[in-house]
mmCIF file of C-alpha atoms in Angstrom:
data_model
loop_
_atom_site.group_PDB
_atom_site.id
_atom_site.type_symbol
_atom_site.label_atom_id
_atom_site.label_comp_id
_atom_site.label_asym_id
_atom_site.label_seq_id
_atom_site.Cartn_x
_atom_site.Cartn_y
_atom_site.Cartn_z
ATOM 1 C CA UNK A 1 -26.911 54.529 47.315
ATOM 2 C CA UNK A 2 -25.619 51.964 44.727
ATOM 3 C CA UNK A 3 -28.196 51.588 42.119
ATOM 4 C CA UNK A 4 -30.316 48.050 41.883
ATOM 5 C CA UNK A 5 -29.814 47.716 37.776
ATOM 6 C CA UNK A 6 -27.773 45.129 37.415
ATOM 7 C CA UNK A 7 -30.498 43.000 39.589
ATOM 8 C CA UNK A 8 -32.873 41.086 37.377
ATOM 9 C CA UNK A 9 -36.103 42.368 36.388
ATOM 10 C CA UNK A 10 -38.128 39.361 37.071
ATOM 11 C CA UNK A 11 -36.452 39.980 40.548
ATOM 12 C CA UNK A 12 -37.408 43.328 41.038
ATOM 13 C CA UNK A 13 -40.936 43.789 39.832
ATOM 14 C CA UNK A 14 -44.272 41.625 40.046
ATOM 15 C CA UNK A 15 -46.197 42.770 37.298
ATOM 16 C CA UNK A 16 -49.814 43.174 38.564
ATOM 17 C CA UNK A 17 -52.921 41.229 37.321
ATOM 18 C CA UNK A 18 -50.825 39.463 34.653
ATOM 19 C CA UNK A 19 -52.935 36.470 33.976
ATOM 20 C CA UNK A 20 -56.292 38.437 34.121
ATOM 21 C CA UNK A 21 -54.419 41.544 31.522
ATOM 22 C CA UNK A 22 -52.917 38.324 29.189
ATOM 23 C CA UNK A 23 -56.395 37.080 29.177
ATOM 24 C CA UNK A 24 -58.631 40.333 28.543
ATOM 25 C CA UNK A 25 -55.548 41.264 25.767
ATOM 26 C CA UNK A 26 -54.515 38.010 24.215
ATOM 27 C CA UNK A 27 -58.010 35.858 24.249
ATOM 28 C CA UNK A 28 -59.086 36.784 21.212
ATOM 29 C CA UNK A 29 -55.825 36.000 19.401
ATOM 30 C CA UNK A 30 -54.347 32.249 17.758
ATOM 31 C CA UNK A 31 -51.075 31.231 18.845
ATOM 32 C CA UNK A 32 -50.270 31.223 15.183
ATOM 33 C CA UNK A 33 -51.393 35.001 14.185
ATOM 34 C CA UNK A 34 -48.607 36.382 12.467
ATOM 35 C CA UNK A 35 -49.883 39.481 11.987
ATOM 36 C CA UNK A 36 -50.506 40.252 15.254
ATOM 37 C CA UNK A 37 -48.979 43.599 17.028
ATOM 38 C CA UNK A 38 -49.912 44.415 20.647
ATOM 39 C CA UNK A 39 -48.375 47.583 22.324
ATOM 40 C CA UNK A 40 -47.103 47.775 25.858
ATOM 41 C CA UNK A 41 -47.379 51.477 26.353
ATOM 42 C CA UNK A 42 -45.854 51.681 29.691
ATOM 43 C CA UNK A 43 -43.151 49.108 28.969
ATOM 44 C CA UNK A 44 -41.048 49.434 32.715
ATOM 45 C CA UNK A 45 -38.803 46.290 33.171
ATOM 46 C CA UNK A 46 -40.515 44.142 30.821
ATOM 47 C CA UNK A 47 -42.583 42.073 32.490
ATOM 48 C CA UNK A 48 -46.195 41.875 30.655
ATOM 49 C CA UNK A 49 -44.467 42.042 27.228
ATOM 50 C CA UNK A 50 -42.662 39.409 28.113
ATOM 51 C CA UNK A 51 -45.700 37.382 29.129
ATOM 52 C CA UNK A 52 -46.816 38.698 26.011
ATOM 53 C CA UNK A 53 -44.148 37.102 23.852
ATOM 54 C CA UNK A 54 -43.797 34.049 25.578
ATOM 55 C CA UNK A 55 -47.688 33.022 25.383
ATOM 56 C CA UNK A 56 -47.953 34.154 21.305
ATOM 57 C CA UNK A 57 -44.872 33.536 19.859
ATOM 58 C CA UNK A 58 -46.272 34.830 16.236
ATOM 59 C CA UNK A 59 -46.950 37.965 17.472
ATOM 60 C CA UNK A 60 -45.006 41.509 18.160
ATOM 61 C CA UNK A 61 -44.442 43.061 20.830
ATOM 62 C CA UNK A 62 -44.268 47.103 20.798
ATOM 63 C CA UNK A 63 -42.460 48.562 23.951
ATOM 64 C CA UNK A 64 -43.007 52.150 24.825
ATOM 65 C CA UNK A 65 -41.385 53.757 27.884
ATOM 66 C CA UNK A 66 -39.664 57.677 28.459
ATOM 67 C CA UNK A 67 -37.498 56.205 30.903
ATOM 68 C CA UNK A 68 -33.896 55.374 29.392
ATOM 69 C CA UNK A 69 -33.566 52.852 32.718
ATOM 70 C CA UNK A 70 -36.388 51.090 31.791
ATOM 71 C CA UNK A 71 -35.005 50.176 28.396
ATOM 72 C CA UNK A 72 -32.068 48.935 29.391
ATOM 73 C CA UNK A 73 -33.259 47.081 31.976
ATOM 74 C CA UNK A 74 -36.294 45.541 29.484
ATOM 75 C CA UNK A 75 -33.360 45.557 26.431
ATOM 76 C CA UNK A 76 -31.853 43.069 28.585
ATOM 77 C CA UNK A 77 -34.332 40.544 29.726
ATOM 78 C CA UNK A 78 -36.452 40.724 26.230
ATOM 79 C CA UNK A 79 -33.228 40.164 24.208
ATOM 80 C CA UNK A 80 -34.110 36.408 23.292
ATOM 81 C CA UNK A 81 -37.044 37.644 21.533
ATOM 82 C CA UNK A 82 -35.785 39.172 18.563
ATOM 83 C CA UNK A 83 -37.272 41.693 16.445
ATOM 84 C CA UNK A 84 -40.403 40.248 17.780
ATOM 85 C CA UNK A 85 -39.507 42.962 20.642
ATOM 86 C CA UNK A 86 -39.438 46.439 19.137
ATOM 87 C CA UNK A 87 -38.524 48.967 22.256
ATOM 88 C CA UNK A 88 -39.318 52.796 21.608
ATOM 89 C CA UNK A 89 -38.388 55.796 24.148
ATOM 90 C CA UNK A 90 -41.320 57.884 23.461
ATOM 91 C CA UNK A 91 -44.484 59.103 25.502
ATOM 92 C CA UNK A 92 -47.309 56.645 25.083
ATOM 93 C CA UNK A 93 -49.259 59.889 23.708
ATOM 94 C CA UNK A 94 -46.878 59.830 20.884
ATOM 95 C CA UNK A 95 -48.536 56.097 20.140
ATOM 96 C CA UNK A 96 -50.589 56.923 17.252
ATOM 97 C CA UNK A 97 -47.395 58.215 15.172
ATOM 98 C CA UNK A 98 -45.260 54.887 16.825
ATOM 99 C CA UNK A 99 -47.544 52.811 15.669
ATOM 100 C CA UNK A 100 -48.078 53.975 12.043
ATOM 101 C CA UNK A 101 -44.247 53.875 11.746
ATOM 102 C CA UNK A 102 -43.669 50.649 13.188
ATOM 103 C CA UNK A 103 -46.628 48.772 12.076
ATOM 104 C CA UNK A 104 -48.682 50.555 8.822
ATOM 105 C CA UNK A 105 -49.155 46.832 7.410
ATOM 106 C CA UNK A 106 -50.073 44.778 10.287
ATOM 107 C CA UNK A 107 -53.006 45.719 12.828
ATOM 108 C CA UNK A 108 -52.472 45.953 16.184
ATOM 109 C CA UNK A 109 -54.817 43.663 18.422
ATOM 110 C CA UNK A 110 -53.970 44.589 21.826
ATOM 111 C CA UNK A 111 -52.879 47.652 23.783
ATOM 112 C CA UNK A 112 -51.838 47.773 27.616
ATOM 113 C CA UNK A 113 -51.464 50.899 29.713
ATOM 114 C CA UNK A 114 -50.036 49.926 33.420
ATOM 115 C CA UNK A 115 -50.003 53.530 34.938
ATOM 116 C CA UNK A 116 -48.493 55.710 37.519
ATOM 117 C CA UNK A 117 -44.603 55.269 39.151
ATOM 118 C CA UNK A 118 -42.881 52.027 38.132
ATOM 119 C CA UNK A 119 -41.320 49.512 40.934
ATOM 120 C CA UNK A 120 -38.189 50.367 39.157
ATOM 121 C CA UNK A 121 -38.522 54.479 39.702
ATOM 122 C CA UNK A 122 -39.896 53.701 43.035
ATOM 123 C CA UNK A 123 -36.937 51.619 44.494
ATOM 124 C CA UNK A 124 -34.332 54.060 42.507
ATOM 125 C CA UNK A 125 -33.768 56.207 45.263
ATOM 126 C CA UNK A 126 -31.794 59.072 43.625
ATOM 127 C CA UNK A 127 -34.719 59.212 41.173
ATOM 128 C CA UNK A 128 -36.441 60.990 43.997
ATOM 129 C CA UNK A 129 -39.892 59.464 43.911
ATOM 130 C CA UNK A 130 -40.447 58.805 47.276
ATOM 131 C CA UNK A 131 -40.568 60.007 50.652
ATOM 132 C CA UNK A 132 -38.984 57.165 52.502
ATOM 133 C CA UNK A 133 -35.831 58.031 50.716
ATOM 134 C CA UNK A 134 -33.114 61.126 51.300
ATOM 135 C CA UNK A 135 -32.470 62.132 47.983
ATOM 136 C CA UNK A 136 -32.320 64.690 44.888
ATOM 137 C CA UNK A 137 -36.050 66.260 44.551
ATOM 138 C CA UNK A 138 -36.328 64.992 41.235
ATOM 139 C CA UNK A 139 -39.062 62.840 40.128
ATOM 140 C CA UNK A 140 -38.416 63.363 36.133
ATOM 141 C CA UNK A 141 -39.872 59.705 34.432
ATOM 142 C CA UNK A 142 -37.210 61.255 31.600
ATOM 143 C CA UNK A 143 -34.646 61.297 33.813
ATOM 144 C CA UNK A 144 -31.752 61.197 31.145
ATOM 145 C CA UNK A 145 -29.035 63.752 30.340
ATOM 146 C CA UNK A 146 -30.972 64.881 27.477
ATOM 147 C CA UNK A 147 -33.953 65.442 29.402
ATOM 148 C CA UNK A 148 -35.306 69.263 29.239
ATOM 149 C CA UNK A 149 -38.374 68.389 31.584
ATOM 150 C CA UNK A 150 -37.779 70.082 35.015
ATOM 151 C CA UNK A 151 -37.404 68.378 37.850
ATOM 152 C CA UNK A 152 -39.584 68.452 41.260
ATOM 153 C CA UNK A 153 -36.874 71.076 43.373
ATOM 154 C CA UNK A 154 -37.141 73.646 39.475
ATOM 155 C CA UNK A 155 -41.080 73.277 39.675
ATOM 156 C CA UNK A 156 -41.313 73.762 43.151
ATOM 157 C CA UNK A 157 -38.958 76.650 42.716
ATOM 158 C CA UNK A 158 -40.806 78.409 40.483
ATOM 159 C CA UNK A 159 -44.669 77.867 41.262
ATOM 160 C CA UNK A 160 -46.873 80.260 42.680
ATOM 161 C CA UNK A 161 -48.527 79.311 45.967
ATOM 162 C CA UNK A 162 -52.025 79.501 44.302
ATOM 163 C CA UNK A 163 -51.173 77.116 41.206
ATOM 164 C CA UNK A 164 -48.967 74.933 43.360
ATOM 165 C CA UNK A 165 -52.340 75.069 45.692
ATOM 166 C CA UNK A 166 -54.413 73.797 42.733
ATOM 167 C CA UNK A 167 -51.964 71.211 42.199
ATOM 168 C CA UNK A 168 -52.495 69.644 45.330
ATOM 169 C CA UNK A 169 -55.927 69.512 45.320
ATOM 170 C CA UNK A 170 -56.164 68.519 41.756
ATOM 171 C CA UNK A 171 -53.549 65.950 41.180
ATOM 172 C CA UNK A 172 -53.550 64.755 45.415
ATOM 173 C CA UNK A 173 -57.053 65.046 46.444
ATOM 174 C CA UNK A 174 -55.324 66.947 49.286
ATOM 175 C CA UNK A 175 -57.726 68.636 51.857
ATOM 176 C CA UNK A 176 -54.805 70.125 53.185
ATOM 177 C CA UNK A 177 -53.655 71.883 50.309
ATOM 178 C CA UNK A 178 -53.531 75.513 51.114
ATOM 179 C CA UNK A 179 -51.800 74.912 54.776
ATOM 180 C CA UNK A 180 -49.473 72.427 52.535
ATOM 181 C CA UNK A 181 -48.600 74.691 50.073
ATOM 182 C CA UNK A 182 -48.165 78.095 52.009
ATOM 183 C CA UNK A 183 -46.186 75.834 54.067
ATOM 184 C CA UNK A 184 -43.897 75.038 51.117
ATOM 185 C CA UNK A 185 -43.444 78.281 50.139
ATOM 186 C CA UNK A 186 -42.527 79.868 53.049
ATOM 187 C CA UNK A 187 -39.555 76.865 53.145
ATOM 188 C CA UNK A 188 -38.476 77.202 50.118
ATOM 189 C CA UNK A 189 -38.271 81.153 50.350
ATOM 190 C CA UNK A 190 -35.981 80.617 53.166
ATOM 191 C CA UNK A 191 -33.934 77.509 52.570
ATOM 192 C CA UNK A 192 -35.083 76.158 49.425
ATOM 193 C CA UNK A 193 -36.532 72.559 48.419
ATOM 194 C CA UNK A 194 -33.608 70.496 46.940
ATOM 195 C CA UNK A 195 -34.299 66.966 48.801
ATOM 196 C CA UNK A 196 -36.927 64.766 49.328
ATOM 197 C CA UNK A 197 -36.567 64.581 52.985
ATOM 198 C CA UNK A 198 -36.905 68.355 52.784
ATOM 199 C CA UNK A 199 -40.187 68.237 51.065
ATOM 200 C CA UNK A 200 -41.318 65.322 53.478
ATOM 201 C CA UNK A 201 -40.594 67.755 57.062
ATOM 202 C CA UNK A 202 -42.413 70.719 55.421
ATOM 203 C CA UNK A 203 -45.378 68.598 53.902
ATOM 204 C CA UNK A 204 -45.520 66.505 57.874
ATOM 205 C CA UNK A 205 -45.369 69.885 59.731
ATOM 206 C CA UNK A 206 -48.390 71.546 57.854
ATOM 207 C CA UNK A 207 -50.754 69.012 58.400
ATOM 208 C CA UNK A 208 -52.715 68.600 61.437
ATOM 209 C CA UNK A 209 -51.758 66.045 63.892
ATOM 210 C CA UNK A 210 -54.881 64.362 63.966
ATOM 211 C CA UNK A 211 -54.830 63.905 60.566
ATOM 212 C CA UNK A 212 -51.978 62.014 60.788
ATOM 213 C CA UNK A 213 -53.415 58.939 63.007
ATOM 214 C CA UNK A 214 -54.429 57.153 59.467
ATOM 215 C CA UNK A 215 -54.452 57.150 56.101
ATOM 216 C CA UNK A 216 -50.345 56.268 55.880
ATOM 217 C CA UNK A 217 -47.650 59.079 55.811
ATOM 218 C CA UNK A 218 -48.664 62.630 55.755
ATOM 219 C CA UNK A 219 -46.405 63.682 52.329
ATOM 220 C CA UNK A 220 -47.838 60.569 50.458
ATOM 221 C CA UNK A 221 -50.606 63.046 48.234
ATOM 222 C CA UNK A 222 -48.553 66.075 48.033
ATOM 223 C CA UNK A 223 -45.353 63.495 46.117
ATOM 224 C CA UNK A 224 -47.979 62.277 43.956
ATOM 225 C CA UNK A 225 -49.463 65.353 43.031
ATOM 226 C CA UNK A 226 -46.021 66.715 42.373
ATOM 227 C CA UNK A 227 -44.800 64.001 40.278
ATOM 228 C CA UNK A 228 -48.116 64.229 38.001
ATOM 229 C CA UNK A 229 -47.481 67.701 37.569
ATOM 230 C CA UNK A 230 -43.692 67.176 36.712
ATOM 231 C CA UNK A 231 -44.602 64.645 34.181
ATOM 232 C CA UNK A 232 -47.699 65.682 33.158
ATOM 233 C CA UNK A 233 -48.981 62.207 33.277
ATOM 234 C CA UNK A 234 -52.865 62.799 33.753
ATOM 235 C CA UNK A 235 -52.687 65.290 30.146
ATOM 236 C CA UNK A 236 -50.865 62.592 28.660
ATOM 237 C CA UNK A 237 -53.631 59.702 29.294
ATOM 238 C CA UNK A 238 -56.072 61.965 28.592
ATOM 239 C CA UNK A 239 -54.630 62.238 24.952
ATOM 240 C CA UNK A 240 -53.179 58.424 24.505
ATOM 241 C CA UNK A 241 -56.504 56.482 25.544
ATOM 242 C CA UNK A 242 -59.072 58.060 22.412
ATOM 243 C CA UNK A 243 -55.728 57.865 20.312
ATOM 244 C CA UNK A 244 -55.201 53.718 21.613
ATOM 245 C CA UNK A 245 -59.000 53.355 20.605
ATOM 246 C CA UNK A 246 -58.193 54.760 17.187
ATOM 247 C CA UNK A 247 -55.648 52.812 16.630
ATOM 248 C CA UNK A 248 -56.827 49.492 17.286
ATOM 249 C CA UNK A 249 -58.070 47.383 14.809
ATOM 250 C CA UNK A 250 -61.568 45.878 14.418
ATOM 251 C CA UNK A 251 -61.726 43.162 16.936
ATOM 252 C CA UNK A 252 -58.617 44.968 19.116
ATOM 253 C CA UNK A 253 -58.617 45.359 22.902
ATOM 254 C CA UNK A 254 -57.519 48.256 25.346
ATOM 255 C CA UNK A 255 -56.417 47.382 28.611
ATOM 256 C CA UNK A 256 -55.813 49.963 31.252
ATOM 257 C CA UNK A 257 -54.600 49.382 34.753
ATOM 258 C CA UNK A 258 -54.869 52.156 37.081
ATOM 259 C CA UNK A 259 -53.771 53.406 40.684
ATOM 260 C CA UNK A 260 -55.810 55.959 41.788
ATOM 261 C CA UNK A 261 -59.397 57.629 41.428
ATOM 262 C CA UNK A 262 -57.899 60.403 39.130
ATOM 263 C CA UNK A 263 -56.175 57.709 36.267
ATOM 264 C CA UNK A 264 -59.000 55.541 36.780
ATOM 265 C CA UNK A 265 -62.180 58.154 36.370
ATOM 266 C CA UNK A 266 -60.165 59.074 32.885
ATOM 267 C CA UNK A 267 -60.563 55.761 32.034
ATOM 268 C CA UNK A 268 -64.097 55.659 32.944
ATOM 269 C CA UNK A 269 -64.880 58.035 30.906
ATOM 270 C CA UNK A 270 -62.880 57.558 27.720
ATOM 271 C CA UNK A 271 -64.523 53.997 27.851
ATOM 272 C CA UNK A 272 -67.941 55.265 28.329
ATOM 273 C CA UNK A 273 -67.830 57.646 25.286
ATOM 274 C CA UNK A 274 -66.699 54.454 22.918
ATOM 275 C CA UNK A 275 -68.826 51.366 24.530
ATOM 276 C CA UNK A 276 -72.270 53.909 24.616
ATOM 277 C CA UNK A 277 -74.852 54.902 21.774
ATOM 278 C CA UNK A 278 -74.437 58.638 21.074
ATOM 279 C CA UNK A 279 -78.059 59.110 19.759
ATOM 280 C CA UNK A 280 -80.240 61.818 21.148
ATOM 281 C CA UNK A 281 -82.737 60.977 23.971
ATOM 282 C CA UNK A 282 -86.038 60.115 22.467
ATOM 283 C CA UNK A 283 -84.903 59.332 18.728
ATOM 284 C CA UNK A 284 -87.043 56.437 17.652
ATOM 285 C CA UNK A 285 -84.506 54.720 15.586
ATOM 286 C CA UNK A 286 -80.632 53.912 16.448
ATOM 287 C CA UNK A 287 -78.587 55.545 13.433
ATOM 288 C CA UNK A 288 -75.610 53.489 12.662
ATOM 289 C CA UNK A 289 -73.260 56.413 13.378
ATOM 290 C CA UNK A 290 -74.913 56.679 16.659
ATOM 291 C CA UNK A 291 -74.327 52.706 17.890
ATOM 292 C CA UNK A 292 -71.380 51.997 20.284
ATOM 293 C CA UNK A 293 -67.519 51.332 18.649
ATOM 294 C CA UNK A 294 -66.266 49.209 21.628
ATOM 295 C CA UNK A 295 -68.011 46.756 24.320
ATOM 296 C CA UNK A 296 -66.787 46.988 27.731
ATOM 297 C CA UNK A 297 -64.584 43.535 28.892
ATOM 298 C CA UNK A 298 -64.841 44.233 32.617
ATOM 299 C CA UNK A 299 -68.112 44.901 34.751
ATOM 300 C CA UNK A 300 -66.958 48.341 36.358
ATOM 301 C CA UNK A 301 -63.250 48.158 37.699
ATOM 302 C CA UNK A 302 -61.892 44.847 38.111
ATOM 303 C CA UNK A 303 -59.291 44.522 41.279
ATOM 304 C CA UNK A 304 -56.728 42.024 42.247
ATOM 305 C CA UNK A 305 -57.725 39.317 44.426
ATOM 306 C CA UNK A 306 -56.410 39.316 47.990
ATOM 307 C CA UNK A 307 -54.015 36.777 47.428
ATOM 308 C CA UNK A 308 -51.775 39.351 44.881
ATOM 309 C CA UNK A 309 -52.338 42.186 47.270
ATOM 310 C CA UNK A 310 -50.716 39.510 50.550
ATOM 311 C CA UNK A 311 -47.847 38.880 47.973
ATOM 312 C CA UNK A 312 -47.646 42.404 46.158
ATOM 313 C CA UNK A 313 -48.442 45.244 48.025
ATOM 314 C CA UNK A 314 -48.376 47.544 44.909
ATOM 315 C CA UNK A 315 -50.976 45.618 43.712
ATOM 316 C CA UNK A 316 -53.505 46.833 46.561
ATOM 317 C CA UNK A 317 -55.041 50.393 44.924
ATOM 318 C CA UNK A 318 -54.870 48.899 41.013
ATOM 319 C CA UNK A 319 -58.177 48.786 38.970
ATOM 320 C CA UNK A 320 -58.747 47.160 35.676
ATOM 321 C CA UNK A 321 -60.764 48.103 32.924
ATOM 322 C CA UNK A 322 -60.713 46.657 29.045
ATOM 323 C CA UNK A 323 -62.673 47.305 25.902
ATOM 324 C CA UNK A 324 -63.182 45.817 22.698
ATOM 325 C CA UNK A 325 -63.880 47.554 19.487
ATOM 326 C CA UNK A 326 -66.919 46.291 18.030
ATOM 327 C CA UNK A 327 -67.381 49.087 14.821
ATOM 328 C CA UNK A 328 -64.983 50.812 12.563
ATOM 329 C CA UNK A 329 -65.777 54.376 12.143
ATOM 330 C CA UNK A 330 -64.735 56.981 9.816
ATOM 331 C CA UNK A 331 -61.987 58.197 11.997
ATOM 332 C CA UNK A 332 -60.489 54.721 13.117
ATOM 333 C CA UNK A 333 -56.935 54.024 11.799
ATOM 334 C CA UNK A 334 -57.493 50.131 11.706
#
C-alpha cells in the first residue's frame, strides 16, 4: 500500500474535543503571556498544538511523540511557528527530564495527553495496527530503524500462553481470553503469527459465534491488548500523569483525553489522589499538608457531544478529564 504522508495533516486527522481541551488548557492564560509553555505530550500530526499556537501566539508549544512519522508529518504543518514549536521524540514519561531541559526558566501552564493509537498509526496500514488491514504484525508506536522495542509477531512469538492469557484479560477486558490465547498458541506453534490477517482468523475462530452478533469485530480487544503490551502504554501513563502534576506550575492545568475504561480509570485515580484531602478520618483539624494540590475542571468524564461523534467516529469512546493545581508542595517542580 502506498503510504498517506505526503497528505496533509489537517486532512487526515480531526483532533477530538478541541475547543472544549483549548478551553480547559488555555482559559486561564493572556494572549500576551510570554512566559507561557504548554506541553502536547502525545503530539501525532499536530493538530491541538497547532490550535495551541494559533490561539496564544506568546506562548510555546512543547511537542512530544515516539513516533518518527508523527514528527515529520507535525515538522511540516507547525513549521510557520518557529521556535515557538519545540518537537521532541521521547516517551511522554520521559516529560519531567524534557521539560527541565527545555524550559528550567519559564513554567509550564498547560499539559495535554490525547491517548491510545493515533489516526495516523491507524490508517498506516503496514504499521500493523489494525485488523481491517493485511499487513506486517507490527504495532511498534517506535516504529523507526533504530527502534529495539519488539514488534507484535516477536511478542507473540515468545509469550507464554498463561502471560499472553493475562494480557488479554488485563489490557482487553477479554472474557474470552483463555480460548483466545490457547487458540494463538496452538497457530503460532504450527504456522506462526507474522500478519495481521493471521492474528484476525485465529482471534475470529476462538470465539464463540454468538458472541459475535454485537459488540463490533471479534479481534478488536485482543489488537488492543496486544498493542498496550508492545508499547507498554498503560505503565507509561501510570508514570507520566503524577510526573505532569509535578511539573506544572501553580495555577497549571492537566488535560487528559482517554479511550477506554483502562486509560481512563488511571486517570481517575491519579486525579483523585491530587484534587482530595489526605487527612485521616476523624482528625478535627485540616493540616495544610493534608489539603488538596489540584481542583478537578470536569464533573466526572466529560464526552463529546453527538454532533463530533456523527462527524468523527474516533471521537465516540473519548472521555475528558482536567485538573488545576491549586497548592505547591514540597515535591512540586513549579
Amino acid at each position: 500500500m502506498v503510504s498517506a504522508e505526503p497528505r496533509a495533516a489537517g486532512d487526515r486527522h480531526t483532533p477530538v474535543m478541541l475547543r472544549r481541551c483549548m478551553e480547559l488548557l488555555t482559559e486561564h492564560l493572556s494572549s500576551d503571556d510570554a512566559d507561557a509553555v504548554l506541553i502536547d505530550a502525545t503530539l501525532g500530526m499536530g493538530g491541538h498544538t497547532e490550535a495551541l499556537l494559533e490561539a496564544h501566539p506568546a506562548a510555546t508549544v512543547i511537542g512530544i511523540d515516539r513516533d518518527p512519522q508523527a514528527h515529520r508529518i507535525a515538522g511540516r504543518r507547525l513549521a510557520r511557528f518557529g521556535d515557538r514549536f519545540q518537537p521532541v521524540r521521547a516517551v511522554y514519561d520521559s516529560l519531567p527530564r524534557i521539560a527541565e531541559e527545555l524550559s528550567p526558566n519559564q513554567q509550564i501552564k498547560g499539559i495535554l495527553f490525547d491517548l491510545g493509537v493515533s489516526s495516523l498509526q491507524l490508517d498506516e496500514a503496514d504499521r500493523g495496527f489494525a485488523y481491517s488491514y493485511d499487513a506486517p504484525l507490527d504495532m511498534r508506536m517506535n516504529a523507526a530503524e533504530d527502534s529495539e522495542d519488539p514488534t507484535a509477531a516477536e511478542l507473540l512469538a515468545e509469550i507464554s500462553e498463561d502471560e499472553l492469557r493475562r494480557i488479554l484479560r488485563a489490557y482487553g477486558e477479554e472474557r474470552f481470553a483463555g480460548r483466545i490465547a490457547r487458540r494463538i498458541i496452538e497457530q503460532r506453534n504450527v504456522q506462526g503469527l507474522t500478519t495481521t490477517k493471521q492474528l484476525a482468523d485465529v482471534v475470529d475462530s476462538a470465539v464463540p459465534a454468538a458472541a459475535k452478533r454485537t459488540g463490533g469485530h471479534p479481534a478488536k480487544r485482543t489488537f488492543q491488548a496486544v498493542r498496550i503490551a508492545v508499547n507498554q502504554e498503560l505503565d507509561v501513563l501510570e508514570a507520566a500523569l503524577p510526573a505532569a502534576c509535578d511539573a506544572v506550575a501553580l495555577g497549571g492545568r492537566v488535560a487528559v483525553l482517554s479511550y477506554h475504561s483502562l486509560e481512563d480509570r488511571l486517570t481517575k485515580q491519579a486525579f483523585a489522589q491530587r484534587t482530595t484531602s489526605s487527612a485521616p478520618v476523624g482528625l478535627p483539624v485540616e493540616l495544610e499538608e493534608h489539603k488538596p494540590t489540584f481542583r478537578s475542571l470536569t464533573r466526572g468524564a466529560e464526552t463529546p457531544a453527538a454532533e463530533e461523534t456523527a462527524t468523527n467516529p474516533r471521537a465516540a469512546s473519548a472521555k475528558l478529564r482536567a485538573a488545576e493545581k491549586i497548592r505547591l508542595t514540597a515535591r512540586s517542580t513549579a
